[in-house]
Every structure is written in C-alpha cells, then in structure tokens.
Coordinates of C-alpha atoms (C1' of nucleotides) in Angstrom, one line a residue:
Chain B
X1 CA 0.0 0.0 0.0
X2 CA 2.9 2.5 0.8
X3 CA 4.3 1.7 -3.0
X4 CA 0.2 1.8 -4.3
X5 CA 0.2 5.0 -2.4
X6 CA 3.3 6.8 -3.8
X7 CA 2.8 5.6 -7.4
X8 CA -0.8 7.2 -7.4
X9 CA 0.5 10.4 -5.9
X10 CA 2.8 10.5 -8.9
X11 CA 1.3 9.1 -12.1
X12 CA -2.3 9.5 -10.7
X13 CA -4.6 6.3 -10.5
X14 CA -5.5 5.8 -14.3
X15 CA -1.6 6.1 -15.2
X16 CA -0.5 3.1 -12.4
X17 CA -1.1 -0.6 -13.5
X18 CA -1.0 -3.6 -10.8
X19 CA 1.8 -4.5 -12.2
X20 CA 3.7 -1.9 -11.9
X21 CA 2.7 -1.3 -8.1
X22 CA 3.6 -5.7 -8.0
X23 CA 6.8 -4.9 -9.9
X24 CA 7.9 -2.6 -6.8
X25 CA 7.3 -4.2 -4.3
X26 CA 9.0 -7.7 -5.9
X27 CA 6.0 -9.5 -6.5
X28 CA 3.3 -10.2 -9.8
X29 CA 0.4 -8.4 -10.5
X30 CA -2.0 -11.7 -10.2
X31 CA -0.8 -11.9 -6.0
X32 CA -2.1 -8.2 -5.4
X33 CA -5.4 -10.1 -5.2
X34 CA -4.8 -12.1 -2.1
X35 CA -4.6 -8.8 -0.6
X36 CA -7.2 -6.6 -2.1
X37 CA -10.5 -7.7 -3.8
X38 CA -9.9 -5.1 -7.1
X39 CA -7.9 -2.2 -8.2
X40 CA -10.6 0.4 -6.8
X41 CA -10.3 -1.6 -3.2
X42 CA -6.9 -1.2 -2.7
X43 CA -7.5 2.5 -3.8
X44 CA -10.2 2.5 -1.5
X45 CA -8.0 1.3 1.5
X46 CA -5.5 4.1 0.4
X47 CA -7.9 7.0 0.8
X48 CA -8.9 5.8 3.7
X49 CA -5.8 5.3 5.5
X50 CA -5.4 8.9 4.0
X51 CA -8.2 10.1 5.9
X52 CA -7.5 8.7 8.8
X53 CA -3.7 9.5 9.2
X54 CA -5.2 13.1 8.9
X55 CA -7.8 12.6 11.7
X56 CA -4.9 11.3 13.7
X57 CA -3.4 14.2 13.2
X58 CA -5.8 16.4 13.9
X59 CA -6.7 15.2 17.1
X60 CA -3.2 15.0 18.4
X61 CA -2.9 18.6 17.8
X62 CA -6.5 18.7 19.2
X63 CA -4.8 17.3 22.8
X64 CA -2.0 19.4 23.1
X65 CA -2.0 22.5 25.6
X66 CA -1.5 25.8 23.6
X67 CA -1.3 29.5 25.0
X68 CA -3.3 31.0 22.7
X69 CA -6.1 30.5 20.2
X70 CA -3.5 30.9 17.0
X71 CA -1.5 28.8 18.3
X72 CA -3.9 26.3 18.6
X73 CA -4.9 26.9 14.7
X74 CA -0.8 26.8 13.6
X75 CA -0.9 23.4 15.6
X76 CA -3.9 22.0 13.9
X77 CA -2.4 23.9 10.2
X78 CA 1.0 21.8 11.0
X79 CA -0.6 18.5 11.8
X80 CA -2.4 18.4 8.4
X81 CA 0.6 19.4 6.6
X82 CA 2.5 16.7 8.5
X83 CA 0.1 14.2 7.4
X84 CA 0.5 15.1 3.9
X85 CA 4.5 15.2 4.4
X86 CA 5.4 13.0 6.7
X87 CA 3.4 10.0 7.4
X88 CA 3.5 7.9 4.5
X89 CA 1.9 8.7 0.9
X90 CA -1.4 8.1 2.3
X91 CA -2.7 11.8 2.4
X92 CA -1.4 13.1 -0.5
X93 CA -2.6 10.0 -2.5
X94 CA -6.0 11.1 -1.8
X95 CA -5.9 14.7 -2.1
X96 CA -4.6 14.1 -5.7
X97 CA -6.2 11.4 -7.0
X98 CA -10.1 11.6 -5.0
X99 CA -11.5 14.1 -7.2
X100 CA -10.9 11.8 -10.7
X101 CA -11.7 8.2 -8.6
X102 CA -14.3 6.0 -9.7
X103 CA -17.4 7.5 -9.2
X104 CA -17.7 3.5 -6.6
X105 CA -14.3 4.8 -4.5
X106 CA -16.0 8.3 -4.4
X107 CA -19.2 7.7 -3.1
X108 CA -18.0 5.0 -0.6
X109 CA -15.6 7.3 0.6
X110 CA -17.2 11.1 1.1
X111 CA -18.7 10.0 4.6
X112 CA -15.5 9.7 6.0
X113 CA -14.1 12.4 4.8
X114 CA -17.3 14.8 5.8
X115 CA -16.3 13.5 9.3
X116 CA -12.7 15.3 8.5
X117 CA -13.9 18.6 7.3
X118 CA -16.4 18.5 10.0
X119 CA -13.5 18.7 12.8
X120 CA -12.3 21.3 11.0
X121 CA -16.0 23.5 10.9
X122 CA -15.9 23.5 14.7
X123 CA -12.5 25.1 15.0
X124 CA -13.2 27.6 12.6
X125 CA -16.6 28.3 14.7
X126 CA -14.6 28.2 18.0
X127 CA -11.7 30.9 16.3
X128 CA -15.1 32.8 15.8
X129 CA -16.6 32.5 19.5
X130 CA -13.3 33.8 20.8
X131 CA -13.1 36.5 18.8
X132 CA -9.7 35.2 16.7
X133 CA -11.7 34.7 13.4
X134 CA -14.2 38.1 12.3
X135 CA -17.8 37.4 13.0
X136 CA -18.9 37.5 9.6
X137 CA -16.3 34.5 8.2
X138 CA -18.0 32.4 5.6
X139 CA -16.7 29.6 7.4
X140 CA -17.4 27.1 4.7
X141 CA -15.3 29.0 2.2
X142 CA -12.7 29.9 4.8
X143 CA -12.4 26.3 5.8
X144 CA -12.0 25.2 1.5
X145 CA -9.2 28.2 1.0
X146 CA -7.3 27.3 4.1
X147 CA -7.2 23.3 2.3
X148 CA -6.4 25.1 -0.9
X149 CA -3.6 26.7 0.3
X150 CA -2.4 23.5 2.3
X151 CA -3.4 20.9 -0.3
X152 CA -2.0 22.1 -3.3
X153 CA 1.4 23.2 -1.7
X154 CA 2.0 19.6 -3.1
X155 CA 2.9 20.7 -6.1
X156 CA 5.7 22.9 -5.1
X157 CA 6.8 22.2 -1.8
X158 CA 10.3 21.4 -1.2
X159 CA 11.8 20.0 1.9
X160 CA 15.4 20.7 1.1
X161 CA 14.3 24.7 0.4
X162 CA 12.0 24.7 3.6
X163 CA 10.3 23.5 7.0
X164 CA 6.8 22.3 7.9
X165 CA 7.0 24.0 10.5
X166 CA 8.4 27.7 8.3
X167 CA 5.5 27.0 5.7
X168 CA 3.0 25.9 8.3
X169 CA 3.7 29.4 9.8
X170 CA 3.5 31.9 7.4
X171 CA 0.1 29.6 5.8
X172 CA -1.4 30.5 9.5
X173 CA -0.2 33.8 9.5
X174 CA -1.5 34.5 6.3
X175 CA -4.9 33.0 6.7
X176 CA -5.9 35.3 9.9
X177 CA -4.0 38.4 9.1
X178 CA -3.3 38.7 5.5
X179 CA 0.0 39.5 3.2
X180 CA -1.3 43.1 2.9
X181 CA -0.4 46.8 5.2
X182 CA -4.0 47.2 5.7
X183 CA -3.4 51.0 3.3
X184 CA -6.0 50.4 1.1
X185 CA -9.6 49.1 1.7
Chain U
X1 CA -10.3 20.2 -28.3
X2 CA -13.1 21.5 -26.0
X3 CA -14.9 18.2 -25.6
X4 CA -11.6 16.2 -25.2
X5 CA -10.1 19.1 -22.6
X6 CA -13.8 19.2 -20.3
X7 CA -13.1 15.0 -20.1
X8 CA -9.6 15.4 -19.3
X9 CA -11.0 17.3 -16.5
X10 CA -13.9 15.1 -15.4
X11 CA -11.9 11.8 -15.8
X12 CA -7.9 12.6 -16.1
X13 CA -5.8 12.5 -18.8
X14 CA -5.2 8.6 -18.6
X15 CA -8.4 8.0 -17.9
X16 CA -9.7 9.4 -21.2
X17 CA -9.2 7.0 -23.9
X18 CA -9.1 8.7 -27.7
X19 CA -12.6 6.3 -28.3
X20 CA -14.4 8.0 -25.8
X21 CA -13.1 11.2 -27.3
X22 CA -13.3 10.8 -30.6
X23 CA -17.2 9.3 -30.2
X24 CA -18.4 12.4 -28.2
X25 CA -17.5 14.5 -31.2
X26 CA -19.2 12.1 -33.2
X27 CA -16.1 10.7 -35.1
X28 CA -13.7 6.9 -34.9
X29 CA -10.4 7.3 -33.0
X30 CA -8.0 7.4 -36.0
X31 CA -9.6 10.3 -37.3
X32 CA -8.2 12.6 -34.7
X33 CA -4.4 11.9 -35.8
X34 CA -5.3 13.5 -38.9
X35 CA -5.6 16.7 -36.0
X36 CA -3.3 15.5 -33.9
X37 CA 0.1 13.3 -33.9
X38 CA -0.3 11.7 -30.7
X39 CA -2.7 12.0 -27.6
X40 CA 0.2 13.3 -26.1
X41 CA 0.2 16.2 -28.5
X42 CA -3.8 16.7 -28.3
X43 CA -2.8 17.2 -24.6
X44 CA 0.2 19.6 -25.0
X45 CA -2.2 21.4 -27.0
X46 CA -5.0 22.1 -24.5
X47 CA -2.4 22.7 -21.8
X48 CA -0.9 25.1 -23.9
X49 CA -4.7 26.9 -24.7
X50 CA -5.0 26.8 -21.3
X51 CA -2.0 29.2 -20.2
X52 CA -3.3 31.4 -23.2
X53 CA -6.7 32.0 -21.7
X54 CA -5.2 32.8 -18.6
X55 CA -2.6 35.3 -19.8
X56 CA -5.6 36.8 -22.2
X57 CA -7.3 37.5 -19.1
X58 CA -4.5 38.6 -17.2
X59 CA -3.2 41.0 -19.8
X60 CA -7.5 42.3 -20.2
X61 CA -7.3 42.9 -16.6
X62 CA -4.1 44.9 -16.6
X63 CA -5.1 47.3 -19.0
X64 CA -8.1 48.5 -17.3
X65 CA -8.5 51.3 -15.2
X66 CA -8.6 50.5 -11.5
X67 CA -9.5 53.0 -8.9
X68 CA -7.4 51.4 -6.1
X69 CA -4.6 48.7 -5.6
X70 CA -6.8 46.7 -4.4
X71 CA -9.2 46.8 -7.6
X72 CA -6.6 46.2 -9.4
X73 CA -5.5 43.1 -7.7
X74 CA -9.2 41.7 -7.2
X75 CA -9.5 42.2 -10.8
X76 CA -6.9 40.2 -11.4
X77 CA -8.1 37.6 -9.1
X78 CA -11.5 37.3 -11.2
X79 CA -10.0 37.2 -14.3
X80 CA -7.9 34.3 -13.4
X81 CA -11.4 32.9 -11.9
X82 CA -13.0 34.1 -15.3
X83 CA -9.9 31.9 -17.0
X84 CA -10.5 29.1 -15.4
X85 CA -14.6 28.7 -15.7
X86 CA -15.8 31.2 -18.4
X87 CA -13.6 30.4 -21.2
X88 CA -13.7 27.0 -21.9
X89 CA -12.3 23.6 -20.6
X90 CA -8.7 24.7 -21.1
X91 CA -7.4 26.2 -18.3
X92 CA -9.2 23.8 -15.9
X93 CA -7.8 21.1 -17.7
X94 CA -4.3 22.7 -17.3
X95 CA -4.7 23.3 -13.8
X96 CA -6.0 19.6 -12.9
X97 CA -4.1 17.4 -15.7
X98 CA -0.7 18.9 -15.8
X99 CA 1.1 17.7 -12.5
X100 CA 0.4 13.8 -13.1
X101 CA 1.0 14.5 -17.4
X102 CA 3.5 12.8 -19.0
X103 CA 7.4 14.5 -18.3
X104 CA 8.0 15.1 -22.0
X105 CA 4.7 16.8 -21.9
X106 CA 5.4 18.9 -18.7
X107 CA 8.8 19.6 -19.7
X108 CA 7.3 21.5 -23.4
X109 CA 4.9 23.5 -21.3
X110 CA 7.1 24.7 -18.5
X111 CA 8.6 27.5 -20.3
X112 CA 5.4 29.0 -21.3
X113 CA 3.5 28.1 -17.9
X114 CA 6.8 30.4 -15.7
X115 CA 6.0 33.4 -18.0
X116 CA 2.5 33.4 -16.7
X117 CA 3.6 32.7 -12.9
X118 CA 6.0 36.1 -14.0
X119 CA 3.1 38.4 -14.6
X120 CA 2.0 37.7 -11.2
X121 CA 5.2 38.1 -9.1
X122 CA 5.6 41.2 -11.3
X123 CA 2.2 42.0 -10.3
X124 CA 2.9 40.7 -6.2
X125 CA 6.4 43.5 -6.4
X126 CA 4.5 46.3 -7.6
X127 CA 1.8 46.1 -4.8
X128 CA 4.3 45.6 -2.6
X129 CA 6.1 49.0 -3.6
X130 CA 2.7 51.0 -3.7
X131 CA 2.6 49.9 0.5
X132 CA -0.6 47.5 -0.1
X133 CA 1.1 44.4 0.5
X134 CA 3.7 44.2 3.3
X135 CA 7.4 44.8 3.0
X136 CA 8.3 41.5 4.8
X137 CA 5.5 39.5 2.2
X138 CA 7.4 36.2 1.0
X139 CA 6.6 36.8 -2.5
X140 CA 6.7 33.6 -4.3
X141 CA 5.3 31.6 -1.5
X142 CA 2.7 34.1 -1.3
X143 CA 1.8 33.7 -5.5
X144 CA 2.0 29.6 -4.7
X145 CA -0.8 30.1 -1.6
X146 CA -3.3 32.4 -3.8
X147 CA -2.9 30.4 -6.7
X148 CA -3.9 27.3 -4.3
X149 CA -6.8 29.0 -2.9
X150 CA -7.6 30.0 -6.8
X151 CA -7.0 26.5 -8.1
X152 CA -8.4 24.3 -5.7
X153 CA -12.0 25.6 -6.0
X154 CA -12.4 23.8 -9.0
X155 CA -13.1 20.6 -7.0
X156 CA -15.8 22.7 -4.5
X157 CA -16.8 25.9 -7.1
X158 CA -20.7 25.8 -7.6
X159 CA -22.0 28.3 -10.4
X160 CA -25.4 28.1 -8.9
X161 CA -24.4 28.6 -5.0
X162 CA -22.5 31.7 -6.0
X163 CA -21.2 34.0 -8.4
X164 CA -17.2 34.4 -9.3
X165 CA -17.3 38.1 -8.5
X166 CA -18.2 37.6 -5.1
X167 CA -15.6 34.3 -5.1
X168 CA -13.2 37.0 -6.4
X169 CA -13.9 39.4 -3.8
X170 CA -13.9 37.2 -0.5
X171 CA -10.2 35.1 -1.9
X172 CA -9.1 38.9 -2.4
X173 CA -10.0 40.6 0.9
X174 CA -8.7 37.1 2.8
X175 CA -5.4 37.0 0.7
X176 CA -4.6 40.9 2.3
X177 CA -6.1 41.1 5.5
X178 CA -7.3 37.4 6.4
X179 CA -10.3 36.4 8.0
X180 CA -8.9 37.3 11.5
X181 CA -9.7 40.5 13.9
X182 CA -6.5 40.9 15.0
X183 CA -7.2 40.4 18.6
X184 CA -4.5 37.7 18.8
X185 CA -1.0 37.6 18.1
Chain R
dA1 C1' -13.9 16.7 -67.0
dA2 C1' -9.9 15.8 -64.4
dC3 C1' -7.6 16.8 -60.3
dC4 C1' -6.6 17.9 -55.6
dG5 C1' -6.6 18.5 -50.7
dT6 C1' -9.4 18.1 -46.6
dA7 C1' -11.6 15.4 -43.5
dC8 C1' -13.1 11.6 -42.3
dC9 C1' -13.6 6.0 -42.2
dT10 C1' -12.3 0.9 -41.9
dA11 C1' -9.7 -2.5 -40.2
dA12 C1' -6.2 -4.1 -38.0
dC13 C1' -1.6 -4.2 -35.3
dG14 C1' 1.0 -5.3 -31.0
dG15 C1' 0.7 -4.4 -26.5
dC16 C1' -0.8 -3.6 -22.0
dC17 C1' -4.9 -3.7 -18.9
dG18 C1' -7.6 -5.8 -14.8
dT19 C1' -8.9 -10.1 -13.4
dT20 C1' -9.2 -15.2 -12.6
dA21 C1' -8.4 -20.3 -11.9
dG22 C1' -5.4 -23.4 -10.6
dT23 C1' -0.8 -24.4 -8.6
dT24 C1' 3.3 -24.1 -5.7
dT25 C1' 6.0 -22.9 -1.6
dG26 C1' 7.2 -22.8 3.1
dG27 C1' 6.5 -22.4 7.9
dC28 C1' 3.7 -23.7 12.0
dA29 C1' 0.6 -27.0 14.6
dA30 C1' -1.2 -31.3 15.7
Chain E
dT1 C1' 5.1 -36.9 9.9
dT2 C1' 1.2 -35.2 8.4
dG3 C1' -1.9 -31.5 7.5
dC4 C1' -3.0 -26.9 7.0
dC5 C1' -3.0 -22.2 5.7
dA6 C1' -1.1 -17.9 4.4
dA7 C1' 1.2 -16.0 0.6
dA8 C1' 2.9 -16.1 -3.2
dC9 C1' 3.2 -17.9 -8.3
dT10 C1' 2.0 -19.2 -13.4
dA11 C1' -0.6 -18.6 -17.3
dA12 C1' -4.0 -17.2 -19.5
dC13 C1' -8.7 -14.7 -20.5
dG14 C1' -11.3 -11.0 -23.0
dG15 C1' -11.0 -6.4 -23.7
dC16 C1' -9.4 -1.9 -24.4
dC17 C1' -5.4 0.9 -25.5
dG18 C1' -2.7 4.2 -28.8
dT19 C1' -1.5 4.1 -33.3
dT20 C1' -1.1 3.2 -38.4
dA21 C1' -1.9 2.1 -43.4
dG22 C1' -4.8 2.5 -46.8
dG23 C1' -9.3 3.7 -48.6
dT24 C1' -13.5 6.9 -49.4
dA25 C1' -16.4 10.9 -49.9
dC26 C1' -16.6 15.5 -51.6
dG27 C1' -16.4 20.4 -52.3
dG28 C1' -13.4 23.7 -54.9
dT29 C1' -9.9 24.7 -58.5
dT30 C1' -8.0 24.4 -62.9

DNA sequence: AACCGTACCTAACGGCCGTTAGTTTGGCAA
DNA sequence: TTGCCAAACTAACGGCCGTTAGGTACGGTT
C-alpha cells in the first residue's frame, strides 16, 4: 500500500497498473489479489488510511495544551501538513487522485471524509466564539481556502528549500491576518 | 479540443481513452491523428490553450483602469477565476491534468506556464512598492498560496451557489487582511 | 472533366490492462 | 510426519489501449 500509495501520488490512479505497483514491491500483479479484492479496493483502502492518518493528526494537535487561540490553529495547520508530508503517501494519495476516482471509490468514501472537514468547521466556529476569526467569516469557504492553500502546496513544496514548521507558519499567519499593510480598503 | 479538454478534467488525462473522445465528437479514433500526432500532443495542446486563456485574461485585466490597488489586484483575481470557468475547458484542464501528465509533456509547457507565474510576481512586487502588500510578504510563497486558494475551487466551485465576482472578492479581501480580527498575536 | 486537398472512415496491429483459476511454496501445529 | 493455511506464483482470458496504413467521400480549383 505504501508503494500503491506513492505511485498514485505521482502518475495518478488511471496512469498506475497492478503491475507496476507488483513490480515494486517484488512481487506479480496476479498476488495483489490475495490482498485486495480489485484495483478500486486497494484504492479505496489508500484513501482511507489517508483520511484517517489526517484525523490522527488532527486530534493529536486537538490534545496538546496551547497558549493562545492561534497557536492552537498553527498546531492544527501543522498537523495536516505533517500528514500530507510525513506519514506515509497516504494523504497526499488522496488529495490528488479523490476528485478523478471511480465514481464507486467516491461515493464509498465522502462520509468519512465529511467526518474530517467537520473537525475542522468546529474550529473555525470556536476561532469565531473567541473572537480570533471576524464574526462575519463564511466559514465554509474559509475552511476550503485554508485546504487550498495547504493541499495544493504539493505541487511545489520542497523539503530541502523549507520546513513544515516555516510553511505551516507563514500559511497561518497568512490566513488570519493577510500579506497586505491594511493601506487600502 | 473543448470536448476532449472538459473530459480530461472530469476523468484525467489517462483516464480518457481517444474512443471516448473521438465518439463524443461524433467521429472513430483514428480520425483525430489526422488533428493530432499523438494524444500526447492533443494534450500539450489544450495545456498550452489553457496558459493562453489565462494570460488573455490577465493581460485584459491589466489594461483597465482600477480606482485602487486593491481593484486592481481583485481584478486580477476574477480574471484568473474568469480563465478558469468562463472560457472553456482549457485552463481547468491545465490546472488539474498537468502535475500527473507525462514529463516530456510537462517539460514543453514549462517555459510557457513560468512566464504566466512572471506576470504575477511582477504583479505581487508592484503592490508591494505601492505599501498594499507588506514589506516583509514572501513573495513567491505568497503567488503559490493564492494560486492554491484560486485553483483548488475547482473541486468545491458551484455556479449556482455563488457567483465568481463575489468568489473573487472574498479570496481577495482574505489573501490581504485574512479572516482574523487581529485580537491575537 | 480531371484533379486535388481536406476530412473523415475501416480494419487491423501489437501491447498492456484488470482479473481469474489453478498451482506451488514454506513455515507452523497437531 | 502429516496436515493446514497464508502468501505467493503461473498462465491465460477477454478487452481496451494508442497508433497506423490504406481507402473513401466530396467540395473547390484548374
């Protein structure tokens, strides 16, 4: 699944064939199926290991004591960027291959992931209780630019040009308080 | 082209065989090489129409009048929005098709794909000269977040929940002064 | 009337695809 | 020693893939 996992993130789910993903990990295509029922199972079991190494995640940060309410949100931003960096392929497989899976691996899977984007709804409300976030957030489209801005980092992130923890910062920063002087508007 | 870019985006590039192409124009599969050389090509093709649209828009936006820096960047914004929803399949395809397409493909766009990420850190320097963005702003980081925030709606973006100009409007306003008060940190 | 180029079609090629049935291997338990 | 079961293997199936060679229809030009 870790091979499965990396080869999807890199030539999508369409451009990987069993046996390729056999070929890796030293065995033929025809053996996959003592382990997984079909092609869309074992991609099924990938996006949901995905899932959950982000809910892991997420709660850990969730446990941890923080002095104040952003640092609570840079924790939370940091643990989903360290679940698409570094534990396993899992999380980045499905952020880049869920929205072109088979309609079956879709529908099977958007429950779980609801549960997910529902953690992160009732921090965004909490930043607004306690007065971090403005009163009048969309909070649904606040909560989809925030994974925009972690998700796609994907494409261009670089661990040899800079830290988790850097990018997770300045993502943070960026989201509550913005790149601009405050001059204009 | 259009019909073969939308499918690219529904279904990814290798999930789009040149059949299902070639019969939703109403034609066999070995017609289109008399169009095309390869599917490859058919795909450099769109991804190329696809920076062209964008830069079109960009360069439209540019040469309008804007009353502040900050109309002038949220016009920018919705013109990239515009690009990538009200002119055709391309640029979606480009944005959703190009990281997992084929290297000899990806290597032929890249040229043409950094001059349009130019116009924007040209674009990010200037409003950071004119005071509207801060001194301190990390400017290609900062290009790779809004584009992420740009991009990604393509998997959420509902025509009939919203309009662009107010998508526009709320990913400009968070991108300079967030969604925080300011009471923390 | 003869010709030409454009735009398609037909039919097939070799090759890879996901999947399956049946077989082999090797370690552990009785 | 025998039996069992997990974990692989082999070999093939039908089917779809990108691609190609050669043929056909047809409007416009000479």
């Amino acid at each position: 699944m870790d091979e499965a996992a990396h080869l999807f993130v890199v030539q999508g789910f369409d451009g990987t064939s069993l046996r390729t993903i056999a070929n890796t990990v030293g065995m033929k295509a025809g053996s996959l199926y003592y382990h997984f029922d079909s092609k869309n199972a074992l991609l099924e079991a990938i996006l949901n290991k995905g899932i959950a190494v982000m809910v892991e995640a997420f709660d850990q940060a969730q446990a941890q004591p923080h002095a104040t309410a952003f640092d609570r949100f840079q924790s939370h931003v940091r643990a989903h960027l360290g679940a698409l960096y570094e534990n396993g392929p899992y999380t980045a497989a499905h952020v880049t291959t869920f929205r072109t899976a088979p309609p079956e691996v879709r529908d099977a899977i958007v429950p779980i992931r609801d549960s997910y984007e529902a953690k992160w709804t009732t921090l965004l409300h909490q930043l607004v209780e306690d007065g971090t976030l403005a009163a009048d957030t969309p909070i649904g489209l606040a909560r989809l630019i925030l994974f925009g801005a972690m998700n796609t980092s994907i494409e261009w992130f670089d661990a040899s040009q800079g830290t988790l923890d850097n990018l997770a910062q300045v993502i943070s920063r960026q989201f509550l308080t913005g790149f601009g002087t405050g001059d204009t508007q």
